[in-house]
Coordinates of C-alpha atoms in Angstrom, one line a residue:
X1006 CA 13.1 21.6 14.7
X1007 CA 10.3 20.6 12.2
X1008 CA 10.2 16.7 12.3
X1009 CA 7.4 15.0 10.5
X1010 CA 6.4 11.4 11.0
X1011 CA 4.5 9.9 8.0
X1012 CA 3.3 6.3 7.9
X1013 CA 0.7 4.2 6.0
X1014 CA 0.4 2.1 3.0
X1015 CA -1.2 4.8 0.8
X1016 CA 2.1 5.7 -0.8
X1017 CA 0.5 7.9 -3.4
X1018 CA -1.0 10.1 -0.6
X1019 CA 2.3 10.0 1.3
X1020 CA 4.3 11.2 -1.7
X1021 CA 1.7 14.0 -2.4
X1022 CA 2.0 15.1 1.2
X1023 CA 5.8 15.2 1.0
X1024 CA 5.7 17.1 -2.3
X1025 CA 3.4 19.6 -0.7
X1026 CA 5.9 20.3 2.1
X1027 CA 8.7 20.6 -0.4
X1028 CA 6.7 23.0 -2.6
X1029 CA 5.8 25.2 0.4
X1030 CA 9.1 25.3 2.2
X1031 CA 11.9 24.9 -0.4
X1032 CA 13.1 27.6 -2.8
X1033 CA 12.7 26.4 -6.4
X1034 CA 16.0 28.0 -7.1
X1035 CA 17.8 25.8 -4.5
X1036 CA 15.6 22.8 -4.7
X1037 CA 18.3 20.4 -6.1
X1038 CA 20.7 21.2 -3.3
X1039 CA 18.2 21.5 -0.4
X1040 CA 16.1 18.4 -1.0
X1041 CA 17.4 14.9 -0.2
X1042 CA 15.7 11.5 -0.6
X1043 CA 17.4 8.8 1.4
X1044 CA 16.6 5.1 2.1
X1045 CA 16.5 3.8 5.7
X1046 CA 17.2 0.3 4.5
X1047 CA 20.8 1.4 4.0
X1048 CA 22.8 2.2 7.2
X1049 CA 25.1 4.6 5.3
X1050 CA 22.1 6.6 4.1
X1051 CA 20.7 6.8 7.6
X1052 CA 24.0 8.3 8.7
X1053 CA 23.9 10.7 5.7
X1054 CA 20.4 11.7 6.7
X1055 CA 21.6 12.6 10.3
X1056 CA 24.5 14.6 8.9
X1057 CA 22.3 16.5 6.4
X1058 CA 19.6 17.5 8.9
X1059 CA 22.2 19.3 11.0
X1060 CA 23.3 21.3 7.9
X1061 CA 21.5 24.6 7.4
X1062 CA 20.0 25.1 3.9
X1063 CA 22.0 26.9 1.2
X1064 CA 20.4 30.1 -0.1
X1065 CA 16.8 31.0 0.5
X1066 CA 14.1 28.8 1.9
X1067 CA 14.3 25.6 3.9
X1068 CA 16.1 22.2 3.6
X1069 CA 14.0 19.0 3.4
X1070 CA 15.5 15.6 4.2
X1071 CA 13.3 12.6 3.5
X1072 CA 14.2 9.3 5.0
X1073 CA 12.0 6.6 3.4
X1074 CA 11.6 3.2 5.0
X1075 CA 12.5 5.0 8.2
X1076 CA 13.6 2.3 10.7
X1077 CA 13.8 4.5 13.8
X1078 CA 10.3 3.7 15.1
X1079 CA 9.8 0.3 13.6
X1080 CA 13.0 -1.6 14.3
X1081 CA 14.9 -1.9 17.6
X1082 CA 18.3 -0.4 17.0
X1083 CA 19.8 1.2 20.1
X1084 CA 22.7 2.9 18.2
X1085 CA 20.2 4.7 15.9
X1086 CA 17.9 5.6 18.8
X1087 CA 20.7 7.1 20.9
X1088 CA 22.2 9.0 17.9
X1089 CA 18.7 10.5 17.1
X1090 CA 18.0 11.5 20.7
X1091 CA 21.4 13.3 20.8
X1092 CA 21.0 15.3 17.6
X1093 CA 17.3 16.1 17.3
X1094 CA 17.6 19.4 19.4
X1095 CA 20.4 20.6 17.0
X1096 CA 18.3 20.4 13.9
X1097 CA 18.0 24.0 12.4
X1098 CA 14.6 25.6 12.5
X1099 CA 14.6 25.9 8.7
X1100 CA 15.4 22.2 8.1
X1101 CA 12.6 19.6 7.8
X1102 CA 13.2 16.0 8.7
X1103 CA 10.5 13.7 7.1
X1104 CA 10.5 10.1 8.5
X1105 CA 8.3 7.9 6.3
X1106 CA 7.4 4.2 6.6
X1107 CA 4.5 2.0 5.5
X1108 CA 4.5 0.5 9.1
X1109 CA 2.9 2.3 12.0
X1110 CA 5.5 3.3 14.7
X1111 CA 6.0 0.4 17.1
X1112 CA 4.6 1.7 20.5
X1113 CA 6.8 -0.9 22.4
X1114 CA 10.1 0.7 21.2
X1115 CA 12.0 3.3 23.4
X1116 CA 12.4 5.4 20.3
X1117 CA 8.6 5.6 19.7
X1118 CA 7.9 6.4 23.3
X1119 CA 10.5 9.2 23.0
X1120 CA 9.0 10.6 19.9
X1121 CA 5.5 10.4 21.4
X1122 CA 6.6 12.8 24.2
X1123 CA 7.8 15.2 21.5
X1124 CA 4.4 15.0 19.7
X1125 CA 2.7 15.9 23.0
X1126 CA 4.9 19.0 23.2
X1127 CA 4.0 19.9 19.5
X1128 CA 7.7 19.4 18.6
X1129 CA 6.9 16.6 16.2
X1130 CA 4.0 16.1 13.8
X1131 CA 2.5 12.7 12.9
X1132 CA 0.4 12.0 9.9
X1133 CA -1.0 8.7 8.6
X1134 CA -2.3 7.7 5.2
X1135 CA -3.6 4.2 5.3
X1136 CA -5.7 2.4 2.7
X1137 CA -8.4 0.0 3.9
X1138 CA -7.3 -3.7 3.8
X1139 CA -8.2 -5.4 0.5
X1140 CA -10.5 -7.8 2.3
X1141 CA -12.3 -5.0 4.1
X1142 CA -15.2 -4.5 1.6
X1143 CA -17.0 -1.9 3.6
X1144 CA -13.8 0.0 4.4
X1145 CA -12.9 0.1 0.7
X1146 CA -16.3 1.3 -0.2
X1147 CA -16.3 4.1 2.3
X1148 CA -12.8 5.2 1.2
X1149 CA -14.0 5.3 -2.5
X1150 CA -17.1 7.3 -1.7
X1151 CA -15.1 9.8 0.5
X1152 CA -12.5 10.2 -2.3
X1153 CA -15.3 10.7 -5.0
X1154 CA -17.1 13.2 -2.7
X1155 CA -13.9 15.1 -2.2
X1156 CA -13.8 15.6 -6.0
X1157 CA -17.5 16.6 -6.0
X1158 CA -18.6 13.4 -7.6
X1159 CA -21.7 11.4 -6.4
X1160 CA -21.8 7.7 -7.1
X1161 CA -24.9 6.2 -8.5
X1162 CA -26.3 2.8 -7.5
X1163 CA -23.8 0.0 -8.0
X1164 CA -21.0 2.4 -9.1
X1165 CA -18.8 1.9 -6.1
X1166 CA -18.8 -1.9 -6.5
X1167 CA -17.9 -1.7 -10.2
X1168 CA -15.1 0.7 -9.5
X1169 CA -13.7 -1.5 -6.7
X1170 CA -13.8 -4.5 -9.0
X1171 CA -12.0 -2.5 -11.7
X1172 CA -9.3 -0.8 -9.7
X1173 CA -8.9 -2.6 -6.5
X1174 CA -6.9 -1.0 -3.7
X1175 CA -5.0 1.5 -5.7
X1176 CA -5.5 5.1 -4.7
X1177 CA -3.4 6.5 -7.5
X1178 CA -5.4 4.8 -10.2
X1179 CA -8.6 5.7 -8.4
X1180 CA -7.9 9.4 -8.4
X1181 CA -6.8 9.3 -12.1
X1182 CA -9.9 7.5 -13.2
X1183 CA -12.2 9.7 -11.1
X1184 CA -10.5 12.8 -12.6
X1185 CA -11.2 11.5 -16.1
X1186 CA -14.8 10.8 -15.0
X1187 CA -15.2 14.3 -13.7
X1188 CA -14.1 15.8 -17.0
X1189 CA -16.5 13.5 -18.9
X1190 CA -19.4 14.3 -16.6
X1191 CA -18.7 18.1 -16.6
X1192 CA -18.6 18.1 -20.4
X1193 CA -21.8 16.2 -20.8
X1194 CA -23.6 18.2 -18.0
X1195 CA -25.2 21.3 -19.5
X1196 CA -26.7 22.5 -16.3
X1197 CA -23.7 23.7 -14.3
X1198 CA -25.6 23.7 -11.0
X1199 CA -26.6 20.0 -11.3
X1200 CA -24.4 17.6 -9.2
X1201 CA -22.1 15.2 -11.1
X1202 CA -23.4 11.6 -10.7
X1203 CA -21.3 8.8 -11.9
X1204 CA -23.4 5.8 -13.1
X1205 CA -22.6 2.2 -13.9
X1206 CA -23.0 2.6 -17.6
X1207 CA -20.7 5.6 -17.7
X1208 CA -17.9 3.8 -15.7
X1209 CA -17.7 1.2 -18.5
X1210 CA -17.1 4.0 -21.0
X1211 CA -14.7 6.2 -18.9
X1212 CA -12.5 3.8 -17.0
X1213 CA -9.6 1.8 -18.5
X1214 CA -10.8 -1.4 -20.1
X1215 CA -8.5 -3.6 -18.1
X1216 CA -7.3 -3.1 -14.6
X1217 CA -5.6 -5.9 -12.6
X1218 CA -4.2 -6.6 -9.2
X1219 CA -2.9 -9.5 -7.2
X1220 CA -6.1 -9.9 -5.2
X1221 CA -8.2 -10.2 -8.3
X1222 CA -5.9 -13.0 -9.5
X1223 CA -6.3 -14.8 -6.1
X1224 CA -10.1 -14.5 -6.4
X1225 CA -9.9 -16.1 -9.8
X1226 CA -7.6 -18.8 -8.6
X1227 CA -9.8 -19.6 -5.6
X1228 CA -12.8 -19.9 -8.0
X1229 CA -10.7 -22.2 -10.2
X1230 CA -11.1 -19.6 -13.0
X1231 CA -7.6 -20.2 -14.4
X1232 CA -8.0 -18.5 -17.7
X1233 CA -9.0 -15.2 -16.1
X1234 CA -6.2 -15.5 -13.6
X1235 CA -3.7 -16.0 -16.4
X1236 CA -5.1 -13.0 -18.3
X1237 CA -4.5 -10.8 -15.3
X1238 CA -1.1 -12.3 -14.6
X1239 CA 0.1 -11.7 -18.2
X1240 CA -1.3 -8.1 -17.9
X1241 CA 0.8 -7.4 -14.8
X1242 CA 3.9 -8.9 -16.4
X1243 CA 3.4 -6.8 -19.4
X1244 CA 3.2 -3.7 -17.2
X1245 CA 6.6 -4.5 -15.8
X1246 CA 5.6 -6.3 -12.6
X1247 CA 8.6 -8.5 -11.5
X1248 CA 7.6 -12.1 -11.9
X1249 CA 9.2 -13.3 -8.7
X1250 CA 7.6 -10.5 -6.6
X1251 CA 4.2 -11.3 -8.2
X1252 CA 4.6 -15.0 -7.5
X1253 CA 5.8 -14.3 -3.9
X1254 CA 2.7 -12.3 -3.3
X1255 CA 0.5 -15.1 -4.6
X1256 CA 2.3 -17.7 -2.4
X1257 CA 1.9 -15.5 0.7
X1258 CA -1.8 -15.0 0.2
X1259 CA -2.6 -18.6 -0.9
X1260 CA -0.7 -19.9 2.1
X1261 CA -2.9 -17.9 4.4
X1262 CA -6.0 -19.0 2.7
X1263 CA -4.9 -22.7 2.8
X1264 CA -4.1 -22.6 6.5
X1265 CA -7.4 -21.0 7.4
X1266 CA -9.3 -23.6 5.3
X1267 CA -7.4 -26.5 6.9
X1268 CA -7.8 -25.2 10.4
X1269 CA -11.6 -24.6 9.8
X1270 CA -11.9 -28.1 8.4
X1271 CA -10.2 -29.5 11.5
X1272 CA -12.7 -27.7 13.8
X1273 CA -10.3 -25.0 15.1
X1274 CA -12.4 -22.0 16.1
X1275 CA -10.0 -20.1 18.4
X1276 CA -9.3 -16.8 16.5
X1277 CA -6.0 -16.0 18.3
X1278 CA -4.7 -19.5 17.5
X1279 CA -5.7 -19.2 13.8
X1280 CA -4.1 -15.8 13.6
X1281 CA -0.8 -17.0 15.1
X1282 CA -0.6 -20.0 12.8
X1283 CA -1.6 -18.1 9.6
X1284 CA 0.4 -15.0 10.6
X1285 CA -2.8 -12.8 10.4
X1286 CA -2.6 -9.5 12.4
X1287 CA -6.3 -8.7 12.3
X1288 CA -8.8 -11.5 13.5
X1289 CA -11.6 -9.9 11.5
X1290 CA -9.9 -10.9 8.3
X1291 CA -10.5 -14.6 9.0
X1292 CA -14.2 -14.1 8.4
X1293 CA -13.5 -12.8 4.9
X1294 CA -11.1 -15.6 4.1
X1295 CA -13.4 -18.3 5.3
X1296 CA -16.1 -16.8 3.0
X1297 CA -13.7 -16.9 0.0
X1298 CA -12.6 -20.5 0.5
X1299 CA -16.0 -21.8 1.5
X1300 CA -16.4 -23.5 -1.9
X1301 CA -12.8 -24.3 -2.5
X1302 CA -11.5 -27.8 -1.6
X1303 CA -8.5 -28.3 0.6
X1304 CA -6.9 -30.5 -2.0
X1305 CA -7.2 -27.8 -4.6
X1306 CA -5.5 -25.3 -2.3
X1307 CA -2.7 -27.6 -1.5
X1308 CA -2.2 -28.4 -5.2
X1309 CA -2.2 -24.7 -6.0
X1310 CA 0.3 -23.9 -3.3
X1311 CA 2.6 -26.7 -4.7
X1312 CA 2.3 -25.3 -8.2
X1313 CA 3.2 -21.8 -7.1
X1314 CA 6.3 -23.1 -5.4
X1315 CA 7.2 -24.9 -8.6
X1316 CA 6.7 -21.6 -10.5
X1317 CA 9.2 -19.9 -8.1
X1318 CA 11.8 -22.6 -8.8
X1319 CA 11.3 -22.4 -12.5
X1320 CA 11.5 -18.5 -12.5
X1321 CA 14.7 -18.6 -10.5
X1322 CA 16.2 -20.8 -13.2
X1323 CA 15.6 -17.9 -15.7
X1324 CA 12.7 -19.4 -17.6
X1325 CA 10.2 -17.2 -19.5
X1326 CA 7.6 -15.9 -16.9
X1327 CA 4.7 -16.0 -19.3
X1328 CA 5.3 -19.6 -20.2
X1329 CA 6.1 -20.6 -16.6
X1330 CA 2.8 -19.2 -15.1
X1331 CA 0.8 -20.7 -18.0
X1332 CA 2.3 -24.2 -17.8
X1333 CA 2.0 -24.5 -14.1
X1334 CA -1.5 -23.1 -13.7
X1335 CA -3.3 -24.4 -16.7
X1336 CA -3.3 -28.0 -15.3
X1337 CA -5.4 -26.8 -12.4
X1338 CA -8.5 -26.2 -14.4

């Protein structure tokens, strides 16, 4: 009855972990039959997952059933909980049921309490892969340094900060860029015993010329650096980022920054109250947001929020995303 709970927002690490299980347990000859990827957002696929985990694998090796966006331990659903509790004991020993979700299992749910008992009995394994929050500067820096060290790369002075600015909170790109750096450093290092040290000047030569993410765009917007924000927006659009999803992310974050700014301006200091109004789960984040909006006026944030809502309306009418973002943001500068 090998059940594996995987959660966390580092989807690259989650996928690598799942692939490792499949490579170790499933016969390559029977892999197309004995591996299933199903989506927990679909009730029919949840039912299919429950059916498949009770089916022994065909041929040699094991069967692996992956239920992504697993709702069993994140959403209250008594039907799913009861069904899972009834069938879990009947899962064949050579069938692996992988339950994956970005969210951590909700400890208040009966299903989570049930699975915790199984974990204590070593009947279920739980693994988490979480990236530090984008606002957690020290956490991101530690994560980057640990990742680099795991690849036998030491970071020179200022290297971590430049890498963070270039890549952001993207573990997949981070490992790719560090892998390129390792090849470069190894080739230029004649003394094989000498440790590989990645310096600032080398980062500019090795890493991609342009990386972008939504939080860099937000930083540019908060600094009223509209030209740079549009460059990054256009870059993401060219990479295939859906315009509505990109704008929704901007609206969500700018809304939080605006609320924190207005509450701070009004004299509100109670962190639980601010968290509740701004829908912030970690009170520590408020310190970072206040720092970011310290030199940004309330009127500018309100105007920015209004323009982003106008962008949403215009995008839903089918207008060209490149033109829409440019027309509605350029008048802010």
